């Protein structure tokens, strides 16, 4: 799919609000549409007249005018994308209008975000690949807005490439993406865009004393990898540190999951996929902000070396942890990755992203990212980015009792708190212990990272959440 500036294109796309008078088509066709009530302008609604001896137009509804927003534009244009694909339209022309409170560049970007989603398919493992949909989309824009829209196109293409990269990584099964291949992928793809990648091997992880991470990893025959990705365009600027949960498979360990819950646990590296992909977009767009991403990648498996329910383990920080449940493994790997960032990288802030708890899905539903934070300021920035990019995010409260509940009796911390204590919150509180007072936001993406059905502009399977939010957050961090 190609997006260009210009006024060519075989099919003309006309956007209309709910209740608008139809324009841009012949009087005869207009009469026909009206008489038969074929188009009202509801969001995503389409009337088209395509093919030989036709007017080659598509009417696209945008919904109510006073409800226009970037997300409504994305969703309306996803519907257009589906229609273009179903009718194999080879080229089309879209007039970029000035909507109330939204600039041309953002409108063009939202349009692309919506349409381009129809080109995503996860067919790596199918013998017969899905048909590629090729279409040239021309944007008709005012002369003095051409350059800004052109730059906007380049940027959103990089972001969506990163979103698709994230989806692919999450959709790929655990016999394909495991710590070694995840690290290799990060190195190969990120070095192409100028991000420096270092992969620490088991021996190096041992010398760092990442005991919590190693305890989870020791039940697998596959060695763990600690992936460090650096994008440092500025001198003397503290980096934003992104940490992604990188469990390439979560069987639950000795607290084994039932088969039904285990089958999707190839997706337990969704956090790492999102930070790797964000680094790709940040590198490609040469965003002027220092960022370092960290991933402690391993599998949670069962063998004779696996850690047990009841073990007391240590951590890089030196705090000891009672392993109440081997299935609460993510926070153990994150504890060491976060502490590495906090103690060695002098971070401006830390954002961790993890498919961490089923409790988060219980609390907020499967479409919403749950956040825990120690910083109103950094949280506000993340929230603003999520709202702007159309990703759902809500912050949990943290009270004294939540903090009390993660304290252990024979170890310093518990990896699972008692029933009824708020599992999504206490998982975050556990992580906070390792941030060393750095401004920090924890994003639990257990719900929105992967879904058995399509929603919003996301396909079924992996969504690419929260790549768009993270990119926007990094880009805007210094502004304001
Ligand atoms: N990876 C899971 C969380 C998860 C659940 C992600 C559903 C995506 C969808 C995590 O490691 C886990 O197993 N959490 C346990 C924690 C419990 C033992 C306290 C859970 O949520 O059940
Ligand atoms: Mg688990
Ligand atoms: Zn897990």
Tab-separated table of C-alpha atoms and ligand atoms in Angstrom:
chain	number	residue	atom	x	y	z
A	1	UNK	CA	0.000	0.000	0.000
A	2	UNK	CA	1.355	3.393	-0.970
A	3	UNK	CA	0.361	6.788	0.394
A	4	UNK	CA	1.213	9.806	-1.724
A	5	UNK	CA	0.381	13.464	-2.111
A	6	UNK	CA	-1.427	14.301	-5.323
A	7	UNK	CA	-4.800	14.480	-6.983
A	8	UNK	CA	-4.765	11.351	-9.123
A	9	UNK	CA	-6.448	8.063	-8.261
A	10	UNK	CA	-9.258	6.226	-10.024
A	11	UNK	CA	-11.763	6.194	-7.181
A	12	UNK	CA	-12.756	9.363	-5.379
A	13	UNK	CA	-13.485	9.081	-1.658
A	14	UNK	CA	-15.937	11.624	-0.287
A	15	UNK	CA	-16.228	11.944	3.484
A	16	UNK	CA	-19.500	13.103	5.014
A	17	UNK	CA	-20.782	13.629	8.517
A	18	UNK	CA	-23.980	12.142	9.830
A	19	UNK	CA	-26.857	14.021	8.201
A	20	UNK	CA	-24.692	16.026	5.742
A	21	UNK	CA	-26.100	16.722	2.308
A	22	UNK	CA	-24.533	14.325	-0.156
A	23	UNK	CA	-22.179	16.020	-2.590
A	24	UNK	CA	-19.542	15.106	-5.150
A	25	UNK	CA	-21.756	12.732	-7.148
A	26	UNK	CA	-24.210	13.230	-9.995
A	27	UNK	CA	-27.732	14.469	-9.284
A	28	UNK	CA	-29.091	11.179	-10.595
A	29	UNK	CA	-27.006	9.035	-8.255
A	30	UNK	CA	-27.723	11.388	-5.373
A	31	UNK	CA	-31.448	10.979	-5.934
A	32	UNK	CA	-31.085	7.198	-6.024
A	33	UNK	CA	-29.075	7.118	-2.768
A	34	UNK	CA	-31.552	9.404	-1.025
A	35	UNK	CA	-34.701	7.683	-2.207
A	36	UNK	CA	-33.431	4.313	-1.144
A	37	UNK	CA	-31.880	5.631	2.077
A	38	UNK	CA	-28.541	4.057	1.146
A	39	UNK	CA	-26.304	6.437	3.063
A	40	UNK	CA	-26.670	8.440	6.272
A	41	UNK	CA	-23.094	9.276	7.220
A	42	UNK	CA	-22.838	7.012	10.280
A	43	UNK	CA	-19.225	6.335	11.272
A	44	UNK	CA	-17.692	3.825	8.866
A	45	UNK	CA	-20.797	3.641	6.701
A	46	UNK	CA	-20.079	3.252	3.000
A	47	UNK	CA	-21.917	3.742	-0.253
A	48	UNK	CA	-19.926	3.032	-3.365
A	49	UNK	CA	-20.429	3.150	-7.091
A	50	UNK	CA	-17.481	1.371	-8.652
A	51	UNK	CA	-16.425	-0.324	-11.875
A	52	UNK	CA	-16.951	0.355	-15.588
A	53	UNK	CA	-19.750	2.797	-16.450
A	54	UNK	CA	-19.873	4.006	-12.902
A	55	UNK	CA	-18.941	7.254	-11.161
A	56	UNK	CA	-16.090	5.565	-9.259
A	57	UNK	CA	-16.925	7.207	-5.978
A	58	UNK	CA	-17.089	6.015	-2.406
A	59	UNK	CA	-19.081	7.922	0.191
A	60	UNK	CA	-17.609	7.363	3.653
A	61	UNK	CA	-19.473	8.286	6.821
A	62	UNK	CA	-17.553	9.965	9.642
A	63	UNK	CA	-20.332	9.944	12.230
A	64	UNK	CA	-21.583	13.003	14.086
A	65	UNK	CA	-19.664	16.192	13.333
A	66	UNK	CA	-19.418	17.242	16.971
A	67	UNK	CA	-17.944	13.847	17.850
A	68	UNK	CA	-15.080	13.992	15.370
A	69	UNK	CA	-11.821	12.736	16.876
A	70	UNK	CA	-8.634	11.061	15.708
A	71	UNK	CA	-9.936	7.695	16.847
A	72	UNK	CA	-13.228	8.155	15.000
A	73	UNK	CA	-11.252	9.029	11.862
A	74	UNK	CA	-9.093	5.900	12.278
A	75	UNK	CA	-12.119	3.679	12.710
A	76	UNK	CA	-14.055	5.204	9.821
A	77	UNK	CA	-11.077	4.757	7.530
A	78	UNK	CA	-10.525	1.175	8.621
A	79	UNK	CA	-13.964	0.592	7.189
A	80	UNK	CA	-12.877	2.314	3.976
A	81	UNK	CA	-9.758	0.126	3.853
A	82	UNK	CA	-11.878	-3.013	4.114
A	83	UNK	CA	-14.071	-1.798	1.277
A	84	UNK	CA	-11.102	-0.921	-0.929
A	85	UNK	CA	-9.677	-4.368	-0.327
A	86	UNK	CA	-12.942	-6.229	-0.888
A	87	UNK	CA	-13.380	-4.409	-4.202
A	88	UNK	CA	-9.700	-4.597	-5.142
A	89	UNK	CA	-9.521	-0.852	-5.736
A	90	UNK	CA	-6.095	-0.105	-7.245
A	91	UNK	CA	-5.966	3.611	-6.546
A	92	UNK	CA	-8.065	6.198	-4.800
A	93	UNK	CA	-8.069	9.844	-3.915
A	94	UNK	CA	-8.926	11.250	-0.520
A	95	UNK	CA	-9.412	14.912	0.147
A	96	UNK	CA	-7.812	15.787	3.491
A	97	UNK	CA	-10.288	18.129	5.119
A	98	UNK	CA	-9.809	20.508	7.997
A	99	UNK	CA	-11.797	19.119	10.890
A	100	UNK	CA	-12.590	21.113	13.971
A	101	UNK	CA	-9.564	21.145	16.278
A	102	UNK	CA	-7.521	18.652	14.249
A	103	UNK	CA	-4.668	19.679	11.932
A	104	UNK	CA	-4.111	18.326	8.432
A	105	UNK	CA	-1.091	16.273	9.392
A	106	UNK	CA	-2.871	14.434	12.213
A	107	UNK	CA	-5.902	13.855	10.020
A	108	UNK	CA	-3.752	12.298	7.298
A	109	UNK	CA	-1.972	10.164	9.882
A	110	UNK	CA	-5.233	8.926	11.401
A	111	UNK	CA	-6.540	8.099	7.927
A	112	UNK	CA	-3.452	6.016	7.190
A	113	UNK	CA	-3.550	4.270	10.565
A	114	UNK	CA	-7.089	3.171	9.835
A	115	UNK	CA	-6.645	2.052	6.238
A	116	UNK	CA	-3.261	0.355	6.560
A	117	UNK	CA	-4.607	-2.110	9.121
A	118	UNK	CA	-6.245	-4.099	6.326
A	119	UNK	CA	-2.800	-5.010	5.005
A	120	UNK	CA	-1.798	-6.800	8.202
A	121	UNK	CA	-1.918	-10.588	8.072
A	122	UNK	CA	-0.052	-13.144	10.106
A	123	UNK	CA	0.583	-15.784	7.467
A	124	UNK	CA	4.177	-16.785	8.280
A	125	UNK	CA	3.105	-20.356	8.911
A	126	UNK	CA	0.551	-20.818	6.149
A	127	UNK	CA	1.617	-22.733	3.051
A	128	UNK	CA	-0.582	-20.502	0.967
A	129	UNK	CA	0.063	-16.874	1.821
A	130	UNK	CA	-2.793	-14.386	2.039
A	131	UNK	CA	-3.180	-12.184	-1.054
A	132	UNK	CA	-1.251	-8.940	-0.749
A	133	UNK	CA	-3.477	-5.914	-1.203
A	134	UNK	CA	-1.795	-3.221	-3.257
A	135	UNK	CA	-3.449	0.152	-3.556
A	136	UNK	CA	-2.174	3.663	-4.175
A	137	UNK	CA	-3.838	6.215	-1.940
A	138	UNK	CA	-3.495	9.843	-3.004
A	139	UNK	CA	-4.088	12.674	-0.588
A	140	UNK	CA	-5.451	15.828	-2.052
A	141	UNK	CA	-4.080	18.566	0.225
A	142	UNK	CA	-3.672	22.317	0.006
A	143	UNK	CA	-0.366	23.410	-1.527
A	144	UNK	CA	1.008	24.935	1.687
A	145	UNK	CA	0.223	21.800	3.708
A	146	UNK	CA	1.966	19.354	1.373
A	147	UNK	CA	5.294	19.209	3.140
A	148	UNK	CA	3.867	18.816	6.612
A	149	UNK	CA	1.496	16.071	5.452
A	150	UNK	CA	4.348	14.358	3.593
A	151	UNK	CA	6.406	14.242	6.810
A	152	UNK	CA	3.364	13.006	8.679
A	153	UNK	CA	2.987	10.157	6.198
A	154	UNK	CA	6.606	9.082	6.698
A	155	UNK	CA	6.212	9.125	10.451
A	156	UNK	CA	2.969	7.167	10.647
A	157	UNK	CA	4.355	4.605	8.185
A	158	UNK	CA	7.294	4.035	10.555
A	159	UNK	CA	4.958	3.790	13.556
A	160	UNK	CA	2.649	1.316	11.827
A	161	UNK	CA	5.624	-0.709	10.628
A	162	UNK	CA	6.603	-0.946	14.294
A	163	UNK	CA	3.041	-1.878	15.299
A	164	UNK	CA	3.048	-4.672	12.692
A	165	UNK	CA	6.493	-5.771	13.867
A	166	UNK	CA	5.132	-6.044	17.397
A	167	UNK	CA	2.078	-7.987	16.210
A	168	UNK	CA	4.261	-10.453	14.305
A	169	UNK	CA	6.554	-11.021	17.275
A	170	UNK	CA	3.614	-11.670	19.589
A	171	UNK	CA	1.801	-13.889	17.094
A	172	UNK	CA	4.855	-16.019	16.408
A	173	UNK	CA	4.770	-19.201	18.530
A	174	UNK	CA	7.232	-20.130	21.250
A	175	UNK	CA	9.017	-22.731	19.123
A	176	UNK	CA	9.876	-19.916	16.724
A	177	UNK	CA	10.436	-16.954	19.069
A	178	UNK	CA	12.480	-17.941	22.121
A	179	UNK	CA	15.120	-15.916	23.981
A	180	UNK	CA	17.848	-16.525	21.406
A	181	UNK	CA	15.703	-15.708	18.351
A	182	UNK	CA	14.109	-12.748	20.100
A	183	UNK	CA	17.563	-11.316	20.842
A	184	UNK	CA	18.736	-12.026	17.288
A	185	UNK	CA	15.641	-10.324	15.891
A	186	UNK	CA	16.208	-7.241	18.051
A	187	UNK	CA	19.850	-7.047	17.021
A	188	UNK	CA	19.213	-7.462	13.306
A	189	UNK	CA	16.198	-5.210	12.972
A	190	UNK	CA	17.308	-2.446	15.329
A	191	UNK	CA	20.844	-2.136	14.017
A	192	UNK	CA	19.298	-1.366	10.604
A	193	UNK	CA	17.894	1.848	12.088
A	194	UNK	CA	20.949	2.807	14.098
A	195	UNK	CA	19.938	1.449	17.519
A	196	UNK	CA	22.849	-0.176	19.343
A	197	UNK	CA	22.029	-3.653	20.662
A	198	UNK	CA	23.951	-5.656	23.221
A	199	UNK	CA	22.914	-9.141	24.303
A	200	UNK	CA	24.124	-10.447	27.661
A	201	UNK	CA	24.584	-14.216	27.914
A	202	UNK	CA	23.814	-16.418	30.918
A	203	UNK	CA	27.329	-16.074	32.362
A	204	UNK	CA	27.125	-12.277	32.277
A	205	UNK	CA	23.633	-12.373	33.775
A	206	UNK	CA	25.067	-14.522	36.562
A	207	UNK	CA	27.859	-12.047	37.258
A	208	UNK	CA	25.242	-9.304	37.566
A	209	UNK	CA	23.602	-11.502	40.233
A	210	UNK	CA	20.195	-11.380	38.574
A	211	UNK	CA	19.013	-14.240	40.768
A	212	UNK	CA	15.304	-13.582	40.376
A	213	UNK	CA	15.527	-13.602	36.567
A	214	UNK	CA	17.800	-16.679	36.630
A	215	UNK	CA	15.439	-18.543	38.970
A	216	UNK	CA	12.648	-18.281	36.424
A	217	UNK	CA	14.979	-19.170	33.543
A	218	UNK	CA	16.489	-22.242	35.182
A	219	UNK	CA	13.518	-24.490	34.440
A	220	UNK	CA	14.071	-24.212	30.707
A	221	UNK	CA	16.645	-25.921	28.519
A	222	UNK	CA	16.920	-22.713	26.497
A	223	UNK	CA	19.382	-20.137	27.880
A	224	UNK	CA	18.137	-16.708	28.983
A	225	UNK	CA	19.201	-13.512	27.219
A	226	UNK	CA	19.342	-9.982	28.572
A	227	UNK	CA	18.825	-7.556	25.700
A	228	UNK	CA	19.991	-3.931	25.957
A	229	UNK	CA	18.936	-1.514	23.183
A	230	UNK	CA	20.318	2.010	23.077
A	231	UNK	CA	19.227	5.051	21.113
A	232	UNK	CA	21.314	7.946	22.413
A	233	UNK	CA	21.300	10.914	20.019
A	234	UNK	CA	21.946	13.499	22.750
A	235	UNK	CA	24.937	14.122	24.984
A	236	UNK	CA	24.357	14.397	28.709
A	237	UNK	CA	20.649	13.624	28.650
A	238	UNK	CA	19.258	11.085	31.071
A	239	UNK	CA	17.603	8.277	29.124
A	240	UNK	CA	14.006	7.181	29.274
A	241	UNK	CA	14.274	3.496	30.159
A	242	UNK	CA	11.703	1.098	28.716
A	243	UNK	CA	11.526	-2.393	30.207
A	244	UNK	CA	9.523	-5.160	28.518
A	245	UNK	CA	8.470	-8.526	29.971
A	246	UNK	CA	10.081	-11.122	27.722
A	247	UNK	CA	8.663	-14.507	28.707
A	248	UNK	CA	8.704	-16.296	25.355
A	249	UNK	CA	6.548	-18.954	26.990
A	250	UNK	CA	4.780	-19.155	30.324
A	251	UNK	CA	3.693	-22.682	31.216
A	252	UNK	CA	3.197	-21.535	34.801
A	253	UNK	CA	6.130	-23.685	35.925
A	254	UNK	CA	5.317	-26.126	38.778
A	255	UNK	CA	2.202	-24.016	39.397
A	256	UNK	CA	1.268	-25.280	35.955
A	257	UNK	CA	-1.471	-23.608	33.956
A	258	UNK	CA	-4.396	-25.586	32.551
A	259	UNK	CA	-4.044	-26.266	28.807
A	260	UNK	CA	-6.707	-23.701	27.937
A	261	UNK	CA	-4.848	-20.895	29.701
A	262	UNK	CA	-1.461	-22.075	28.461
A	263	UNK	CA	-2.138	-22.114	24.749
A	264	UNK	CA	-1.847	-18.349	24.320
A	265	UNK	CA	1.175	-18.022	26.594
A	266	UNK	CA	3.440	-17.628	23.589
A	267	UNK	CA	2.214	-14.017	23.901
A	268	UNK	CA	3.852	-13.504	27.282
A	269	UNK	CA	6.621	-11.542	25.588
A	270	UNK	CA	4.160	-8.868	24.431
A	271	UNK	CA	5.842	-6.234	26.604
A	272	UNK	CA	9.260	-6.963	25.124
A	273	UNK	CA	7.831	-7.018	21.598
A	274	UNK	CA	6.374	-3.570	22.203
A	275	UNK	CA	9.590	-2.013	23.516
A	276	UNK	CA	11.707	-3.587	20.752
A	277	UNK	CA	9.277	-2.306	18.113
A	278	UNK	CA	9.099	1.140	19.714
A	279	UNK	CA	12.899	1.336	19.539
A	280	UNK	CA	12.620	0.489	15.846
A	281	UNK	CA	10.290	3.431	15.146
A	282	UNK	CA	12.290	5.766	17.394
A	283	UNK	CA	15.499	4.805	15.572
A	284	UNK	CA	13.971	5.007	12.138
A	285	UNK	CA	12.489	8.466	12.806
A	286	UNK	CA	15.701	9.593	14.543
A	287	UNK	CA	13.668	10.908	17.480
A	288	UNK	CA	15.821	13.383	19.401
A	289	UNK	CA	15.502	11.742	22.805
A	290	UNK	CA	17.780	9.327	24.629
A	291	UNK	CA	16.040	6.003	25.195
A	292	UNK	CA	17.276	2.641	26.396
A	293	UNK	CA	15.144	-0.494	26.276
A	294	UNK	CA	15.772	-3.586	28.398
A	295	UNK	CA	14.415	-7.108	28.084
A	296	UNK	CA	15.136	-10.016	30.416
A	297	UNK	CA	14.046	-12.882	28.183
A	298	UNK	CA	13.495	-16.505	29.198
A	299	UNK	CA	10.881	-19.256	29.335
A	300	UNK	CA	8.900	-20.361	32.392
A	301	UNK	CA	9.121	-24.134	32.062
A	302	UNK	CA	9.382	-27.301	34.130
A	303	UNK	CA	12.418	-29.533	34.339
A	304	UNK	CA	14.572	-30.979	37.119
A	305	UNK	CA	16.208	-27.591	37.624
A	306	UNK	CA	13.019	-25.542	37.698
A	307	UNK	CA	12.320	-23.315	40.667
A	308	UNK	CA	9.619	-24.469	43.052
A	309	UNK	CA	6.616	-23.033	44.824
A	310	UNK	CA	8.012	-22.181	48.252
A	311	UNK	CA	11.593	-21.393	47.199
A	312	UNK	CA	13.200	-18.276	48.632
A	313	UNK	CA	15.283	-16.585	45.968
A	314	UNK	CA	17.461	-13.512	45.794
A	315	UNK	CA	17.595	-10.666	43.266
A	316	UNK	CA	20.119	-8.273	41.754
A	317	UNK	CA	19.100	-5.712	44.353
A	318	UNK	CA	19.758	-8.244	47.100
A	319	UNK	CA	16.165	-8.359	48.356
A	320	UNK	CA	14.924	-11.887	48.904
A	321	UNK	CA	11.617	-13.127	47.513
A	322	UNK	CA	9.325	-15.919	48.644
A	323	UNK	CA	8.112	-17.717	45.539
A	324	UNK	CA	4.531	-18.349	46.572
A	325	UNK	CA	3.586	-19.257	43.018
A	326	UNK	CA	5.918	-20.053	40.115
A	327	UNK	CA	3.295	-18.661	37.730
A	328	UNK	CA	3.888	-15.148	39.048
A	329	UNK	CA	7.199	-15.209	37.180
A	330	UNK	CA	6.960	-12.000	35.187
A	331	UNK	CA	7.541	-9.700	38.174
A	332	UNK	CA	10.681	-11.714	39.074
A	333	UNK	CA	12.262	-11.177	35.660
A	334	UNK	CA	11.136	-7.545	35.633
A	335	UNK	CA	12.487	-6.914	39.140
A	336	UNK	CA	16.036	-7.512	37.934
A	337	UNK	CA	15.602	-5.721	34.611
A	338	UNK	CA	14.073	-2.686	36.325
A	339	UNK	CA	16.750	-2.674	39.006
A	340	UNK	CA	19.452	-2.890	36.333
A	341	UNK	CA	17.938	0.190	34.674
A	342	UNK	CA	17.487	2.084	37.948
A	343	UNK	CA	20.932	1.328	39.348
A	344	UNK	CA	23.114	1.432	36.230
A	345	UNK	CA	21.544	3.751	33.658
A	346	UNK	CA	20.762	6.948	35.601
A	347	UNK	CA	17.283	7.070	34.055
A	348	UNK	CA	15.030	10.079	33.656
A	349	UNK	CA	12.118	7.703	34.179
A	350	UNK	CA	11.307	4.007	33.812
A	351	UNK	CA	8.314	2.600	31.950
A	352	UNK	CA	7.768	-1.137	32.214
A	353	UNK	CA	5.368	-2.989	29.949
A	354	UNK	CA	4.154	-6.470	30.804
A	355	UNK	CA	1.484	-9.073	30.218
A	356	UNK	CA	1.548	-9.393	33.965
A	357	UNK	CA	-1.752	-10.365	35.562
A	358	UNK	CA	-5.084	-11.973	34.836
A	359	UNK	CA	-6.286	-9.760	37.699
A	360	UNK	CA	-5.811	-6.696	35.505
A	361	UNK	CA	-8.209	-8.186	32.954
A	362	UNK	CA	-10.684	-8.924	35.758
A	363	UNK	CA	-10.448	-5.342	36.972
A	364	UNK	CA	-10.556	-3.361	33.734
A	365	UNK	CA	-11.664	-5.763	31.018
A	366	UNK	CA	-9.530	-7.085	28.210
A	367	UNK	CA	-9.151	-3.877	26.203
A	368	UNK	CA	-7.619	-1.621	28.801
A	369	UNK	CA	-4.019	-1.187	29.941
A	370	UNK	CA	-3.763	-1.036	33.728
A	371	UNK	CA	-1.194	1.359	35.140
A	372	UNK	CA	0.551	1.664	38.495
A	373	UNK	CA	2.849	4.619	39.044
A	374	UNK	CA	4.833	6.545	41.644
A	375	UNK	CA	4.831	9.731	39.555
A	376	UNK	CA	1.783	11.858	38.750
A	377	UNK	CA	3.871	13.784	36.248
A	378	UNK	CA	5.201	10.891	34.182
A	379	UNK	CA	1.884	9.080	34.422
A	380	UNK	CA	0.132	12.178	33.024
A	381	UNK	CA	2.458	12.114	30.026
A	382	UNK	CA	1.814	8.437	29.336
A	383	UNK	CA	-1.924	8.917	29.763
A	384	UNK	CA	-1.936	11.825	27.349
A	385	UNK	CA	-0.041	9.782	24.757
A	386	UNK	CA	-2.382	6.818	25.152
A	387	UNK	CA	-5.482	9.021	24.780
A	388	UNK	CA	-3.965	10.720	21.760
A	389	UNK	CA	-3.089	7.462	20.033
A	390	UNK	CA	-6.400	5.765	20.834
A	391	UNK	CA	-5.107	3.188	23.302
A	392	UNK	CA	-7.125	2.661	26.494
A	393	UNK	CA	-5.332	3.206	29.769
A	394	UNK	CA	-6.422	3.512	33.399
A	395	UNK	CA	-4.416	4.052	36.555
A	396	UNK	CA	-4.938	1.950	39.672
A	397	UNK	CA	-4.767	3.491	43.131
A	398	UNK	CA	-2.134	2.319	45.585
A	399	UNK	CA	-2.869	2.406	49.324
A	400	UNK	CA	-0.877	1.496	52.392
A	401	UNK	CA	-2.553	-1.911	52.627
A	402	UNK	CA	-1.427	-2.807	49.100
A	403	UNK	CA	2.137	-1.994	50.110
A	404	UNK	CA	1.850	-4.074	53.279
A	405	UNK	CA	0.553	-7.083	51.398
A	406	UNK	CA	3.739	-7.691	49.375
A	407	UNK	CA	5.902	-7.975	52.505
A	408	UNK	CA	7.133	-11.498	53.261
A	409	UNK	CA	7.672	-13.366	56.528
A	410	UNK	CA	10.748	-15.446	55.787
A	411	UNK	CA	11.810	-13.446	52.728
A	412	UNK	CA	11.647	-9.689	52.121
A	413	UNK	CA	8.890	-9.863	49.514
A	414	UNK	CA	6.134	-12.208	48.342
A	415	UNK	CA	5.741	-12.829	44.617
A	416	UNK	CA	1.992	-13.292	45.118
A	417	UNK	CA	-0.233	-11.536	47.614
A	418	UNK	CA	-3.222	-13.022	49.448
A	419	UNK	CA	-6.581	-13.389	47.658
A	420	UNK	CA	-8.600	-10.194	47.679
A	421	UNK	CA	-5.636	-7.835	47.913
A	422	UNK	CA	-5.897	-6.556	44.315
A	423	UNK	CA	-3.535	-8.678	42.246
A	424	UNK	CA	-2.940	-6.176	39.452
A	425	UNK	CA	-2.061	-3.464	41.973
A	426	UNK	CA	0.133	-5.555	44.226
A	427	UNK	CA	2.070	-6.848	41.200
A	428	UNK	CA	2.866	-3.196	40.459
A	429	UNK	CA	3.728	-2.505	44.087
A	430	UNK	CA	6.142	-5.448	43.981
A	431	UNK	CA	7.897	-3.878	40.965
A	432	UNK	CA	8.076	-0.459	42.631
A	433	UNK	CA	10.391	-1.977	45.202
A	434	UNK	CA	13.050	-2.172	42.461
A	435	UNK	CA	12.767	1.288	40.858
A	436	UNK	CA	14.882	3.034	43.516
A	437	UNK	CA	12.595	6.085	43.597
A	438	UNK	CA	12.968	6.716	39.867
A	439	UNK	CA	9.757	8.209	38.408
A	440	UNK	CA	8.101	5.085	37.053
A	441	UNK	CA	4.988	3.829	35.319
A	442	UNK	CA	4.044	0.158	35.076
A	443	UNK	CA	1.768	-0.820	32.198
A	444	UNK	CA	-0.062	-4.143	32.520
A	445	UNK	CA	-1.067	-5.171	28.976
A	446	UNK	CA	-2.308	-8.705	29.786
A	447	UNK	CA	-5.682	-7.830	28.248
A	448	UNK	CA	-5.135	-5.653	25.170
A	449	UNK	CA	-1.891	-7.234	23.928
A	450	UNK	CA	-3.694	-10.183	22.364
A	451	UNK	CA	-7.320	-11.003	21.662
A	452	UNK	CA	-9.269	-13.824	20.055
A	453	UNK	CA	-11.406	-11.241	18.239
A	454	UNK	CA	-10.864	-7.988	16.344
A	455	UNK	CA	-11.659	-4.718	18.189
A	456	UNK	CA	-11.223	-1.034	17.401
A	457	UNK	CA	-8.642	-0.851	14.647
A	458	UNK	CA	-6.946	-3.996	15.936
A	459	UNK	CA	-7.123	-7.357	14.203
A	460	UNK	CA	-7.746	-10.642	15.973
A	461	UNK	CA	-4.551	-11.960	17.588
A	462	UNK	CA	-1.839	-9.511	18.588
A	463	UNK	CA	-2.729	-5.803	18.589
A	464	UNK	CA	0.673	-4.123	18.844
A	465	UNK	CA	-0.362	-2.395	22.100
A	466	UNK	CA	1.206	-0.089	23.361
A	467	UNK	CA	3.729	0.763	20.604
A	468	UNK	CA	1.815	3.858	19.487
A	469	UNK	CA	1.591	5.174	23.056
A	470	UNK	CA	5.270	4.552	23.796
A	471	UNK	CA	6.460	6.184	20.580
A	472	UNK	CA	4.337	9.260	21.212
A	473	UNK	CA	5.488	9.414	24.835
A	474	UNK	CA	9.172	9.315	23.852
A	475	UNK	CA	8.727	11.848	21.069
A	476	UNK	CA	6.849	14.341	23.215
A	477	UNK	CA	8.776	13.843	26.440
A	478	UNK	CA	10.853	17.014	26.277
A	479	UNK	CA	8.164	19.177	24.773
A	480	UNK	CA	5.870	21.062	27.166
B	1	LIG	N1	1.505	-14.229	31.972
B	1	LIG	C1	0.588	-14.323	33.035
B	1	LIG	C2	-0.509	-13.246	33.011
B	1	LIG	C3	-1.454	-13.265	31.855
B	1	LIG	C4	-2.713	-13.813	31.996
B	1	LIG	C5	-1.119	-12.685	30.645
B	1	LIG	C6	-3.587	-13.794	30.936
B	1	LIG	C7	-2.000	-12.672	29.584
B	1	LIG	C8	-3.245	-13.219	29.731
B	1	LIG	C9	1.333	-14.209	34.358
B	1	LIG	O1	2.625	-14.691	34.365
B	1	LIG	C10	0.575	-15.050	35.322
B	1	LIG	O2	0.570	-16.236	35.154
B	1	LIG	N2	-0.035	-14.414	36.308
B	1	LIG	C11	-0.793	-15.076	37.273
B	1	LIG	C12	-0.393	-14.519	38.601
B	1	LIG	C13	-0.957	-15.267	39.778
B	1	LIG	C14	-0.259	-16.608	39.939
B	1	LIG	C15	-0.771	-14.421	40.993
B	1	LIG	C16	-2.265	-14.815	37.007
B	1	LIG	O3	-2.606	-13.704	36.620
B	1	LIG	O4	-3.053	-15.735	37.152
B	2	LIG	MG1	2.752	-16.761	34.821
B	3	LIG	ZN1	3.611	-14.686	32.580
